[in-house]
Short mmCIF file of C-alpha atoms in Angstrom, two decimals:
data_model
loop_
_atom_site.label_atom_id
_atom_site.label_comp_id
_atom_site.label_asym_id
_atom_site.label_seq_id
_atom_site.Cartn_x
_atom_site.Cartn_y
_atom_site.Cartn_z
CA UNK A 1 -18.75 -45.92 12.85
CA UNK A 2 -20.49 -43.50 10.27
CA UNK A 3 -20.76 -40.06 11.27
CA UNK A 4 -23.56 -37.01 9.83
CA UNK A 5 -20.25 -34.98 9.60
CA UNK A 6 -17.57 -37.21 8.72
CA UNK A 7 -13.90 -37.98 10.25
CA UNK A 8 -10.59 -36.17 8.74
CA UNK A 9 -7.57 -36.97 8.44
CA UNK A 10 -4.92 -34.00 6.98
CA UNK A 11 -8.11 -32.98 5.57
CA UNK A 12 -9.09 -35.97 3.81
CA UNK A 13 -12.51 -37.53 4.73
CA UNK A 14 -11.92 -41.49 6.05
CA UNK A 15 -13.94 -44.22 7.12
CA UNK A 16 -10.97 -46.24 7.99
CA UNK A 17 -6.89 -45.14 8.51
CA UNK A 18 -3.49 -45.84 9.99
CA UNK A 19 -2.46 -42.70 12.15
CA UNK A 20 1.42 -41.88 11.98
CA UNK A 21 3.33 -38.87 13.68
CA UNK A 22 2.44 -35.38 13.31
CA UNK A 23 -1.32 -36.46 11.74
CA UNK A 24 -3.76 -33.80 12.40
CA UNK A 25 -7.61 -35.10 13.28
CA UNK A 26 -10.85 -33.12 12.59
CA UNK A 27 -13.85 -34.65 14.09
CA UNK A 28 -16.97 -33.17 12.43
CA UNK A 29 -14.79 -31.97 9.40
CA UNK A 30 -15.61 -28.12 10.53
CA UNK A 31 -12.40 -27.28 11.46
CA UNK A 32 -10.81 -24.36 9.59
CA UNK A 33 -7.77 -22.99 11.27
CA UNK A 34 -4.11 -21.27 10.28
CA UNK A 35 -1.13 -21.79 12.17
CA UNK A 36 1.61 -18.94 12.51
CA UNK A 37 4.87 -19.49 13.82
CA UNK A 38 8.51 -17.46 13.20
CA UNK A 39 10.84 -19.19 10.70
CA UNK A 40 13.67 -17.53 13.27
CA UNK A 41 12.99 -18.14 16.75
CA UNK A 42 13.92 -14.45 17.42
CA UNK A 43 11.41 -13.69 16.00
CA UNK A 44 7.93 -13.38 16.92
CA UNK A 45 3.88 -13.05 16.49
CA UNK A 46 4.17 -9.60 18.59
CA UNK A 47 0.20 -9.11 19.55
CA UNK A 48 -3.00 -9.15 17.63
CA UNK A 49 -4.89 -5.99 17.85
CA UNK A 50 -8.69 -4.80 16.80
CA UNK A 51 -10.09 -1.90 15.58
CA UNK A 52 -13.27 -0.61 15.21
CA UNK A 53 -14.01 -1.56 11.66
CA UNK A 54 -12.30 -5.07 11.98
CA UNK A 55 -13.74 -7.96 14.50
CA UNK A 56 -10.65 -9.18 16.92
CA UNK A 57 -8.79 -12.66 16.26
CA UNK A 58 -8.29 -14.65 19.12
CA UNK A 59 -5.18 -16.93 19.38
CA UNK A 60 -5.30 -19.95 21.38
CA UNK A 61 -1.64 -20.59 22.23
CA UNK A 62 -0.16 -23.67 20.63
CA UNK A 63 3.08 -23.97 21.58
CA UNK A 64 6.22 -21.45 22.23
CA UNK A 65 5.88 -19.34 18.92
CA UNK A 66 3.13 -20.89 17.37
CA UNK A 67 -0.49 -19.83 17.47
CA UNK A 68 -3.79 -21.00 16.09
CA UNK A 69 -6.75 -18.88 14.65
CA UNK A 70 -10.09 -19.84 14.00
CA UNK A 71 -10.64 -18.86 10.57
CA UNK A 72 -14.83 -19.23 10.85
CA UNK A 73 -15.10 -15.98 13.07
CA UNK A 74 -15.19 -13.83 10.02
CA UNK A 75 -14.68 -13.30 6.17
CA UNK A 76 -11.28 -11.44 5.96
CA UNK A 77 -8.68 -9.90 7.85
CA UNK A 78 -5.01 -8.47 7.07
CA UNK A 79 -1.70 -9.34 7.93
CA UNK A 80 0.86 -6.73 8.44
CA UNK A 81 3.68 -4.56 10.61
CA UNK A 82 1.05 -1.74 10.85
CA UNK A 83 -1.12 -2.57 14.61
CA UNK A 84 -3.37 0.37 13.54
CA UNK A 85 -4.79 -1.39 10.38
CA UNK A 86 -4.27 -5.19 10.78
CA UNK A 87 -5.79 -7.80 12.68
CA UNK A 88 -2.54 -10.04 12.69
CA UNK A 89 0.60 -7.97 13.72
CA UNK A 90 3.57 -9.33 12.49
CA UNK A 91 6.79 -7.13 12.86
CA UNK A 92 9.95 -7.95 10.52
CA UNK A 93 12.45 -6.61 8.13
CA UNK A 94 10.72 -7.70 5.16
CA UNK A 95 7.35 -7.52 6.21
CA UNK A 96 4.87 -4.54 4.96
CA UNK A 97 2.68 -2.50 7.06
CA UNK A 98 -0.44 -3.97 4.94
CA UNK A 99 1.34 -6.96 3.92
CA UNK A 100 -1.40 -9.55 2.78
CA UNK A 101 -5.53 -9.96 3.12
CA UNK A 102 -6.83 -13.76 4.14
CA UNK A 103 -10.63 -13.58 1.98
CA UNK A 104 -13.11 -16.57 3.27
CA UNK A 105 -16.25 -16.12 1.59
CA UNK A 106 -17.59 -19.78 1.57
CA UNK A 107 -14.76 -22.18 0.03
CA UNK A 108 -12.26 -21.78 -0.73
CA UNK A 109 -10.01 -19.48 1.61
CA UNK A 110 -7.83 -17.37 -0.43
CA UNK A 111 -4.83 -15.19 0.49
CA UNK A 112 -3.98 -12.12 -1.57
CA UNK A 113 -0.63 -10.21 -1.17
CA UNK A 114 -0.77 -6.43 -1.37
CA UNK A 115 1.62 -5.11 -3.66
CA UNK A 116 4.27 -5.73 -1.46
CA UNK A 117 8.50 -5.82 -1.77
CA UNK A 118 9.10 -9.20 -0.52
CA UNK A 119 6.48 -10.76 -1.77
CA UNK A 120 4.02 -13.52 0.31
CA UNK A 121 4.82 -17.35 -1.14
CA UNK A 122 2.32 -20.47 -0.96
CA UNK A 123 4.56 -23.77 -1.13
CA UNK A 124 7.70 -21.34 -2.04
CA UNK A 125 6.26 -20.07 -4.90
CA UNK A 126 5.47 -16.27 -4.85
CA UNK A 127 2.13 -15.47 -5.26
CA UNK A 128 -0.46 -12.20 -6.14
CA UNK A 129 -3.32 -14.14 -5.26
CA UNK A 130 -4.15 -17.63 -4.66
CA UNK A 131 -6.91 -20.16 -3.23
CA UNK A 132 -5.39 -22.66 -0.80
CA UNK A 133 -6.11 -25.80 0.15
CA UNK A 134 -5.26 -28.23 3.21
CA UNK A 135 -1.90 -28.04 4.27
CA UNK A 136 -0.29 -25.22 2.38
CA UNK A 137 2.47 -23.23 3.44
CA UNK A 138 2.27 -19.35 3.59
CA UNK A 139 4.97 -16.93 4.13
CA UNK A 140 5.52 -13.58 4.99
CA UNK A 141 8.07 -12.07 5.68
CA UNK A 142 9.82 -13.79 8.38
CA UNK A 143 6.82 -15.88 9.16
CA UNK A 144 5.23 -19.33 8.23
CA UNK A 145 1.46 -19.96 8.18
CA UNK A 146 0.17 -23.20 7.28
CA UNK A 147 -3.69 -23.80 6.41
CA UNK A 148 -5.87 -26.68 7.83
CA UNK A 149 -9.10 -26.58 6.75
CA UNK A 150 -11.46 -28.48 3.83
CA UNK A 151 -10.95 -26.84 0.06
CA UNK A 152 -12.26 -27.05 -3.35
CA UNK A 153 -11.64 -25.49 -6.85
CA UNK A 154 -12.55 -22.10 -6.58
CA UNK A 155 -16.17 -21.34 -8.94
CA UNK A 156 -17.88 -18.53 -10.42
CA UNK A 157 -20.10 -17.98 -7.42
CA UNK A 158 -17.65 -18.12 -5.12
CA UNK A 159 -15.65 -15.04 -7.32
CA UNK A 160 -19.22 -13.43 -7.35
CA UNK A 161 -19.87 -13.81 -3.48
CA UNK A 162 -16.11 -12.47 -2.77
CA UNK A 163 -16.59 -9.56 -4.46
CA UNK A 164 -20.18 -8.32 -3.19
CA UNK A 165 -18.63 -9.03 0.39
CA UNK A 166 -15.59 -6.51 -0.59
CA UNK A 167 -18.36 -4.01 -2.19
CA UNK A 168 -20.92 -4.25 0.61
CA UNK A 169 -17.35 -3.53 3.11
CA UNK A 170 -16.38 -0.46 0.72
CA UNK A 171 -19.53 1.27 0.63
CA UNK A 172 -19.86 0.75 4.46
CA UNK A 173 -16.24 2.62 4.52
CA UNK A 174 -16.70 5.48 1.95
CA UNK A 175 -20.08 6.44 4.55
CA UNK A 176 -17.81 6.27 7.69
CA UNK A 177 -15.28 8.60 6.23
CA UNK A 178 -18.00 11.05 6.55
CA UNK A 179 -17.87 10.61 10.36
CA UNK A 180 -17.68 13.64 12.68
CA UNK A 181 -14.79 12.10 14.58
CA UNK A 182 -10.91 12.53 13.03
CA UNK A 183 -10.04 9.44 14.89
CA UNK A 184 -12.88 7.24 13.07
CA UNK A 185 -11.32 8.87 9.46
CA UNK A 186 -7.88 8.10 10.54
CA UNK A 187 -8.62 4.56 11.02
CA UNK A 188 -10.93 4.09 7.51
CA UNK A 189 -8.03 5.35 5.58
CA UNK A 190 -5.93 3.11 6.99
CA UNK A 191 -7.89 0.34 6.27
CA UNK A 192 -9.01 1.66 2.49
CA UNK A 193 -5.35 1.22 1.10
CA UNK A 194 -5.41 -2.73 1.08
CA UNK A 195 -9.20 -3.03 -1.07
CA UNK A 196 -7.27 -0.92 -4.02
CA UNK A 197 -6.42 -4.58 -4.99
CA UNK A 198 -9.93 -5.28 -5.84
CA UNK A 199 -11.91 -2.10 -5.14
CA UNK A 200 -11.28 0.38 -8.57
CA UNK A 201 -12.71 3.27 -6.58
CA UNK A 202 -10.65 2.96 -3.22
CA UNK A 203 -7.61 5.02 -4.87
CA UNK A 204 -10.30 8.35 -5.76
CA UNK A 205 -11.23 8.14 -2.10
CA UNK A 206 -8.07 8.34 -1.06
CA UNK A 207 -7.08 11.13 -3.20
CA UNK A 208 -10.24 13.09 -1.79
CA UNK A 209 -8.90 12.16 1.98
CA UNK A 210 -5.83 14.63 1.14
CA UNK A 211 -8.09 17.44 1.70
CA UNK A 212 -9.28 16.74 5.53
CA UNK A 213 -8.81 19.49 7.88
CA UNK A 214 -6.77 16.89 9.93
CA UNK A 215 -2.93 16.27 9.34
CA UNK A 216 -2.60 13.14 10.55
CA UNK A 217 -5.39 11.91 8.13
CA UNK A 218 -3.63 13.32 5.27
CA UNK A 219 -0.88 11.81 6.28
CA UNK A 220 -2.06 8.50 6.57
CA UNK A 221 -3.94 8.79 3.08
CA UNK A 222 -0.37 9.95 1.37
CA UNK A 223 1.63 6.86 2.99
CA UNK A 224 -1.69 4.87 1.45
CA UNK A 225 -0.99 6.38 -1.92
CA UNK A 226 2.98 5.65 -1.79
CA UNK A 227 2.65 2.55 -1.05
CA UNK A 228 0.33 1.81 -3.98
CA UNK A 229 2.84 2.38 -6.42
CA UNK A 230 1.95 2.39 -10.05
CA UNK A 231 -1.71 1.83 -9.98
CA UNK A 232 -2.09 4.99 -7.95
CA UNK A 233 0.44 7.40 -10.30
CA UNK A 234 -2.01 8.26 -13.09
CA UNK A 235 -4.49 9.45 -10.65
CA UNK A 236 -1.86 11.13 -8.60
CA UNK A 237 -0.47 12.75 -11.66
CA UNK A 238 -4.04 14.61 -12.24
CA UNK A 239 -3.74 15.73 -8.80
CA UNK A 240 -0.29 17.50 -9.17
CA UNK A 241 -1.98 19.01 -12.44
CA UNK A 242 -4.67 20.14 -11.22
CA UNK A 243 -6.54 23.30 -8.73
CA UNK A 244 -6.96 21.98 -5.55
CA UNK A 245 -3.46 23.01 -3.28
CA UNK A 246 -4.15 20.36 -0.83
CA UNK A 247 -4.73 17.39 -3.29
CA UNK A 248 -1.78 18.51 -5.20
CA UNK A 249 0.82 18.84 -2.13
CA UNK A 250 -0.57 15.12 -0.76
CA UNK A 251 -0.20 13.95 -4.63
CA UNK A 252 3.13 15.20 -4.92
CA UNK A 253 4.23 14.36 -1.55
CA UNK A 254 3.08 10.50 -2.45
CA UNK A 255 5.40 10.19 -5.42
CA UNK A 256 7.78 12.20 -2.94
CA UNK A 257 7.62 9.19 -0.13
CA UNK A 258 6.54 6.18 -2.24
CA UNK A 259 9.51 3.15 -3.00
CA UNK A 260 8.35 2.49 -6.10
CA UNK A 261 10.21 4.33 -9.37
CA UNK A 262 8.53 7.08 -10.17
CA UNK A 263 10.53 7.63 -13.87
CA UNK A 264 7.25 7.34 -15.74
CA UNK A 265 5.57 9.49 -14.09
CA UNK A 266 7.92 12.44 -13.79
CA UNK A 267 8.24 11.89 -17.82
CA UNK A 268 4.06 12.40 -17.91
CA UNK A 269 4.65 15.58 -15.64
CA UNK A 270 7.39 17.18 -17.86
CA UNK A 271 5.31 16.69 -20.62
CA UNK A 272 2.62 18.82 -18.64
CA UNK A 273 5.19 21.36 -17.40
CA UNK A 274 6.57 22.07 -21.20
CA UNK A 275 3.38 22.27 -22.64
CA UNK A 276 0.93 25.20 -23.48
CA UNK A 277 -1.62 24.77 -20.43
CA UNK A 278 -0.19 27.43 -18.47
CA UNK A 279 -2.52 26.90 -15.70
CA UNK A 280 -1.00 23.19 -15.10
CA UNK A 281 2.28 24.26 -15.85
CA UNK A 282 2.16 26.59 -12.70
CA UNK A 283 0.33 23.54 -10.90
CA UNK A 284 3.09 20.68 -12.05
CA UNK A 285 6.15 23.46 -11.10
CA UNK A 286 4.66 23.43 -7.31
CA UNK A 287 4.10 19.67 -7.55
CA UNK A 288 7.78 19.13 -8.58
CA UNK A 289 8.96 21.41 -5.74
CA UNK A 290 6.88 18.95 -3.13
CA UNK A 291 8.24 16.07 -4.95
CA UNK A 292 11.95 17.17 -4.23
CA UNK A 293 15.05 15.51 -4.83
CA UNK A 294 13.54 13.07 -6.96
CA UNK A 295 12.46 15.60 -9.18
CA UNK A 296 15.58 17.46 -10.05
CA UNK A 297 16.81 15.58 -12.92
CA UNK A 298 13.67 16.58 -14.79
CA UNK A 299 13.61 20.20 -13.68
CA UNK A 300 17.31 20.31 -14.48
CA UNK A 301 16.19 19.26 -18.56
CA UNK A 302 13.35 21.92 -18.07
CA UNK A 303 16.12 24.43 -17.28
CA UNK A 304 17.38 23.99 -21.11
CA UNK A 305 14.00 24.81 -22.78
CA UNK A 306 13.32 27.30 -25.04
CA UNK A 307 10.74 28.76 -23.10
CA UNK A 308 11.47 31.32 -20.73
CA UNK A 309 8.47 30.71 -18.66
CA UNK A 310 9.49 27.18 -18.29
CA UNK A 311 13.11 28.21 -17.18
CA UNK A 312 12.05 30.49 -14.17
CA UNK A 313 9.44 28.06 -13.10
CA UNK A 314 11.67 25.38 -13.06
CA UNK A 315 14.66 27.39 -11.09
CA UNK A 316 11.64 28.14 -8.86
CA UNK A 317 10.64 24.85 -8.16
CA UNK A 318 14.59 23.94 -7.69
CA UNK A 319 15.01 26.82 -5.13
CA UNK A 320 11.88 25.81 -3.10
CA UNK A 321 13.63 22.18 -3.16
CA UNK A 322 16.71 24.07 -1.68
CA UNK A 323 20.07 22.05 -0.54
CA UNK A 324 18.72 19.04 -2.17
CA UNK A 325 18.80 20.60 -5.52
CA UNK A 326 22.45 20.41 -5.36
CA UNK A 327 23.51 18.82 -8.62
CA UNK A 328 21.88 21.54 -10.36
CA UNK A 329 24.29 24.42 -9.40
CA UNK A 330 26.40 24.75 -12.28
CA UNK A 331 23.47 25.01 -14.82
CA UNK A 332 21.88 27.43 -12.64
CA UNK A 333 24.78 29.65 -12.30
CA UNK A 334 24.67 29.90 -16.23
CA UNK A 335 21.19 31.08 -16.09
CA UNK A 336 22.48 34.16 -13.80
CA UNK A 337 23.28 35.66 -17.73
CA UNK A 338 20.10 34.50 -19.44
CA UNK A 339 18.57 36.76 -22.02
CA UNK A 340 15.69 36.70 -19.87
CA UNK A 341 15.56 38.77 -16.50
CA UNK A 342 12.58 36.48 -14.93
CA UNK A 343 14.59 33.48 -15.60
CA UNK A 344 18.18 35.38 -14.40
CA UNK A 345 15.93 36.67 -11.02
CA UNK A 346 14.87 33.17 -10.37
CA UNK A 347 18.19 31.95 -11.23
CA UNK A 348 20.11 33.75 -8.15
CA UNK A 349 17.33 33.20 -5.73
CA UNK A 350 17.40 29.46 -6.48
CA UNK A 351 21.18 29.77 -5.89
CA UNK A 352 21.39 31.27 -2.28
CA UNK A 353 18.26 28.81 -1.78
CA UNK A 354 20.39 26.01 -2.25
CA UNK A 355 23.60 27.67 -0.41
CA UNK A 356 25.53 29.02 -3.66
CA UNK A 357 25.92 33.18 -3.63
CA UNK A 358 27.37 33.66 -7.20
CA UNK A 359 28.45 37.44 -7.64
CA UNK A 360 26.08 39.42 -10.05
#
């Protein structure tokens, strides 16, 4: 029988086929779908949550562990531990908070991981981005998707249509961060972290978010920052270096909290605090102080240059760090007889700071 819309089988259009075990049928050939299910059967798809800036999923229960989701409700969603920010909430040991963004604008249906540790594979082969076709095997974490749906090689329109979808959804965020209501700005920050991949001005946004009146905000816009790693550090470097207290503290306190190594950027900021600016070098000094432990290696080198205003700043900055600044006792201590009494002052304070009372 010949059909307007065609008969599928494992997404290839037939007139005429054998069916074996396990073949999956699509009458119509409009059937786009991904199935989840644990690769440990301890674990499992928690719940799927909404917010206001994200249409809902909703699973249709397969079998024990396994779910389905119709992937024609909408054009993206994210896949992740955090319930706040994703649409599919997925809790495991090696899976993100933001851990990877499903695009569908037209075909084909692409999956983009976000930076992550672990990594998300197609066919066991890790991944930054890739289009997918029928059958294909995802995996996050400690999860297995696999895709069902029709495919294509990807085109420049399709590229084109993808990316005015993202820009139309960014411009819609960066006028709801406006929004009288905290709980409205908590949630667009949340959800601004994962378009850095593809969005170059997400990552100014989020710097600007570090000066809301509201903590929690802040908060959520620093974790956003950390977790960007190095495509975030030059911008958050001009934050530590420059006016604006609150900016600077939320800059600092990213590289603070972030997993990623932060060598090169502490390199760029000694470079700052050691040269002749002296308004960034008072700027960089607090910045370090935020930073903390992870900073006291290069405060420790600053504590050695010729400058004297360098060498109180930088006891200064290791005081305010306190018991953390450990390892930087005995160089302190010989600062107690520096030709300078600014840097000798600092010197002491920074020592009862971190728990050390040397006699003068």
């Amino acid at each position: 029988m010949v059909t307007a819309n065609g008969t599928y089988v494992n997404g290839k259009q037939i007139s005429t086929c054998q069916i074996k075990h396990q073949d999956q049928i699509c009458l119509g050939g409009d059937d786009w779908f991904l199935f989840v299910s644990a690769i440990n059967d301890a674990q499992r798809v928690k719940r799927l949550t909404a917010n206001t800036l994200i249409p809902e999923l909703k699973p249709d229960k397969i079998r024990m562990g396994t779910y389905r989701f119709d992937l024609r409700r909408k054009d993206w969603f994210l896949v992740g531990d955090d319930g706040s920010t994703c649409d599919l909430v997925i809790h495991g040991p090696s899976v993100a908070p933001v851990h990877a963004l499903f695009e569908f604008f037209g075909v084909p249906f692409w999956v983009r991981d976000l930076g992550t540790k672990s990594g998300t594979y197609v066919n066991d082969e890790p991944v930054k981005r890739c289009a997918l076709k029928y059958g294909d095997r995802i995996r996050i974490g400690e999860y297995r998707f696999i895709f069902h749906g029709k495919s294509r090689p990807p085109t420049g329109d399709d590229a084109k249509a993808l990316m005015d979808k993202i820009a139309k959804a960014f411009s819609g965020l960066c006028e709801t961060m406006k929004d009288d209501s905290p709980a409205v700005r908590k949630k667009v920050v949340k959800a601004m972290g994962p378009l850095s991949a593809v969005v170059p001005g997400v990552i100014p946004r989020l710097i600007e978010s570090l000066k809301d009146t509201e903590h929690p905000i802040v908060i959520d816009a620093v974790n956003s920052l950390a977790a960007l790693g190095e495509k975030a550090f030059p911008y958050l470097i001009d934050g530590c270096k420059g006016d604006d207290p609150a900016i600077r503290q939320g800059c600092a306190l990213a590289f603070c909290s972030t997993h990623h190594d932060i060598g090169s950027a502490l390199k760029e900021l000694f470079r700052i605090f050691t040269g002749s600016d002296m308004r960034q070098r008072a700027a960089v000094a607090d910045a370090l102080s935020t930073v903390g432990p992870r900073a006291v290696d290069t405060l420790m080198t600053a504590l050695k240059q010729h400058d004297p205003d360098v060498r109180w700043r930088a006891a200064w900055a290791l005081g305010q760090i306190g018991q953390g600044a450990a390892k930087a006792v005995e160089v302190l201590k010989e600062l107690t007889h520096d030709s300078d009494e600014n840097v000798e002052i600092h010197a002491f304070w920074a020592l009862e700071r971190i728990g050390q009372k040397p006699a003068k």
